[in-house]
Coordinates of N, CA and C in Angstrom, one line a residue:
M50 N -21.7 -64.1 -161.2 CA -20.2 -63.7 -160.7 C -19.7 -64.7 -159.7
I51 N -20.5 -66.0 -159.6 CA -19.9 -66.9 -158.7 C -18.9 -67.9 -159.6
E52 N -17.8 -67.9 -159.0 CA -16.8 -68.6 -159.5 C -16.8 -70.1 -159.1
E53 N -16.7 -71.1 -159.7 CA -16.6 -72.5 -159.3 C -15.1 -72.9 -159.0
V54 N -15.0 -73.1 -157.8 CA -13.6 -73.5 -157.4 C -13.6 -75.0 -156.9
E55 N -12.7 -75.8 -157.5 CA -12.8 -77.2 -157.0 C -12.1 -77.5 -155.7
I56 N -12.6 -77.9 -154.8 CA -11.9 -78.1 -153.4 C -11.2 -79.5 -153.4
T57 N -9.9 -79.5 -153.4 CA -9.3 -80.9 -153.4 C -8.6 -81.0 -152.1
E58 N -8.7 -82.2 -151.5 CA -8.0 -82.4 -150.2 C -6.7 -82.9 -150.4
T59 N -5.9 -82.2 -149.7 CA -4.4 -82.5 -149.8 C -4.3 -83.9 -148.8
P60 N -3.5 -84.7 -149.3 CA -3.3 -85.9 -148.4 C -2.4 -85.5 -147.1
V61 N -3.0 -86.0 -146.0 CA -2.1 -85.4 -144.8 C -1.6 -86.9 -144.2
K62 N -0.3 -86.8 -144.0 CA 0.3 -88.0 -143.3 C -0.1 -88.1 -142.1
E63 N -0.3 -89.3 -141.6 CA -0.6 -89.6 -140.3 C 0.7 -89.5 -139.4
E64 N 0.7 -88.8 -138.2 CA 2.1 -88.7 -137.4 C 2.0 -90.2 -136.8
K65 N 3.2 -90.8 -136.8 CA 3.4 -92.0 -136.3 C 3.7 -91.8 -134.6
K66 N 3.0 -92.7 -133.9 CA 3.4 -92.4 -132.5 C 4.7 -93.1 -132.1
V67 N 5.6 -92.3 -131.4 CA 7.0 -92.8 -131.2 C 6.9 -93.1 -129.8
Y68 N 7.2 -94.5 -129.6 CA 7.0 -95.0 -128.1 C 8.4 -95.0 -127.7
T69 N 8.7 -94.3 -126.5 CA 10.0 -94.2 -125.8 C 9.9 -94.8 -124.5
K70 N 11.0 -95.2 -124.1 CA 11.1 -96.0 -122.7 C 11.0 -94.8 -121.7
K71 N 10.3 -95.1 -120.7 CA 10.2 -94.1 -119.5 C 11.4 -94.0 -118.9
P72 N 12.1 -92.8 -118.6 CA 13.3 -92.6 -117.8 C 13.1 -93.4 -116.4
R73 N 14.4 -93.9 -116.2 CA 14.4 -94.5 -114.7 C 14.2 -93.5 -113.7
K74 N 13.5 -93.8 -112.7 CA 13.4 -93.1 -111.5 C 14.8 -93.0 -110.9
I75 N 15.3 -91.8 -110.5 CA 16.5 -91.7 -109.7 C 16.3 -92.0 -108.5
L76 N 16.8 -93.0 -107.7 CA 16.6 -93.3 -106.5 C 17.5 -92.4 -105.5
D77 N 16.8 -91.7 -104.8 CA 17.5 -90.7 -103.8 C 17.9 -91.5 -102.6
K78 N 19.3 -91.6 -102.5 CA 20.0 -92.4 -101.5 C 19.7 -92.0 -100.0
N79 N 19.5 -90.5 -99.9 CA 19.3 -89.9 -98.7 C 17.8 -89.8 -98.4
A80 N 17.0 -90.3 -99.3 CA 15.6 -90.0 -99.1 C 15.0 -91.0 -98.0
K81 N 14.2 -90.6 -97.1 CA 13.5 -91.4 -96.1 C 12.6 -92.3 -96.6
P82 N 12.4 -93.6 -96.3 CA 11.4 -94.4 -96.8 C 10.0 -93.9 -96.4
S83 N 9.0 -94.1 -97.2 CA 7.7 -93.8 -97.0 C 7.1 -94.4 -95.7
K84 N 6.0 -93.9 -95.3 CA 5.4 -94.3 -94.0 C 4.9 -95.8 -94.3
K85 N 4.5 -96.0 -95.5 CA 3.9 -97.5 -95.7 C 5.0 -98.4 -95.7
K86 N 6.2 -98.1 -96.3 CA 7.4 -99.0 -96.2 C 7.9 -99.2 -94.7
L87 N 7.8 -98.0 -94.0 CA 8.3 -98.2 -92.5 C 7.4 -99.2 -91.9
A88 N 6.1 -99.0 -92.1 CA 5.1 -99.7 -91.4 C 5.3 -101.2 -91.7
K89 N 5.6 -101.5 -93.0 CA 5.8 -103.0 -93.4 C 7.1 -103.5 -92.7
I90 N 8.0 -102.7 -92.7 CA 9.3 -103.2 -91.9 C 9.1 -103.5 -90.4
A91 N 8.3 -102.5 -89.9 CA 8.0 -102.6 -88.4 C 7.2 -103.9 -88.3
D92 N 6.3 -104.0 -89.1 CA 5.3 -105.2 -88.9 C 6.1 -106.5 -89.1
K93 N 7.0 -106.5 -90.0 CA 7.9 -107.8 -90.3 C 8.7 -108.1 -89.0
K94 N 9.3 -107.1 -88.3 CA 10.1 -107.2 -87.2 C 9.2 -107.6 -86.0
A95 N 8.1 -107.1 -85.9 CA 7.3 -107.5 -84.8 C 6.9 -108.9 -84.9
F96 N 6.3 -109.5 -86.2 CA 6.2 -110.8 -86.4 C 7.4 -111.8 -86.2
E97 N 8.6 -111.3 -86.5 CA 9.9 -112.1 -86.1 C 9.9 -112.2 -84.6
K98 N 9.7 -111.0 -84.0 CA 9.9 -111.2 -82.5 C 8.7 -112.1 -81.8
R99 N 7.5 -111.9 -82.5 CA 6.5 -112.9 -81.7 C 6.9 -114.4 -82.2
K100 N 7.5 -114.8 -83.2 CA 7.8 -116.0 -83.6 C 8.8 -116.4 -82.6
V101 N 9.9 -115.7 -82.3 CA 10.9 -116.0 -81.4 C 10.4 -116.2 -80.0
L102 N 9.5 -115.3 -79.6 CA 8.9 -115.5 -78.1 C 8.2 -116.8 -78.0
K103 N 7.4 -117.1 -79.1 CA 6.6 -118.4 -79.1 C 7.4 -119.5 -78.8
K104 N 8.6 -119.5 -79.7 CA 9.6 -120.6 -79.7 C 10.1 -120.8 -78.2
K105 N 10.5 -119.7 -77.7 CA 11.1 -119.7 -76.3 C 10.1 -120.2 -75.1
K106 N 8.8 -119.7 -75.3 CA 7.8 -120.2 -74.4 C 7.6 -121.9 -74.7
V107 N 7.7 -122.1 -75.8 CA 7.5 -123.7 -76.0 C 8.6 -124.5 -75.3
K108 N 9.8 -124.0 -75.4 CA 11.0 -124.5 -74.9 C 10.8 -124.5 -73.5
K109 N 10.5 -123.5 -72.9 CA 10.3 -123.5 -71.3 C 9.3 -124.4 -70.9
K110 N 8.2 -124.5 -71.3 CA 7.2 -125.6 -71.0 C 7.8 -126.9 -71.1
S111 N 8.6 -127.4 -72.2 CA 8.8 -128.6 -72.4 C 9.9 -129.1 -71.2
K112 N 10.8 -128.2 -70.8 CA 11.8 -128.4 -69.8 C 11.1 -128.8 -68.5
L113 N 10.1 -128.0 -68.2 CA 9.5 -128.1 -66.8 C 8.9 -129.6 -66.9
K114 N 8.2 -129.9 -67.9 CA 7.5 -131.3 -67.9 C 8.4 -132.3 -67.7
K115 N 9.5 -132.2 -68.3 CA 10.7 -133.3 -68.3 C 11.2 -133.4 -66.9
S116 N 11.4 -132.2 -66.2 CA 11.9 -132.4 -64.8 C 11.1 -133.0 -63.7
R117 N 9.7 -133.0 -64.0 CA 8.7 -133.4 -63.1 C 8.7 -134.9 -63.2

């Protein structure tokens, strides 16, 4: 009573990957900058200040030498 049944594979279409562009991040204008960014900005400002101070010190020394 065993019936022979042919098993046929139906061709399966492969799904194509659809590449989409990532949506742009909406920049929140009222958002506070992250701590890292704040630290970077503070570091830059400190560096600029040190540069200016060094220049001022150099100028003061050179004036004293000339007057002697």
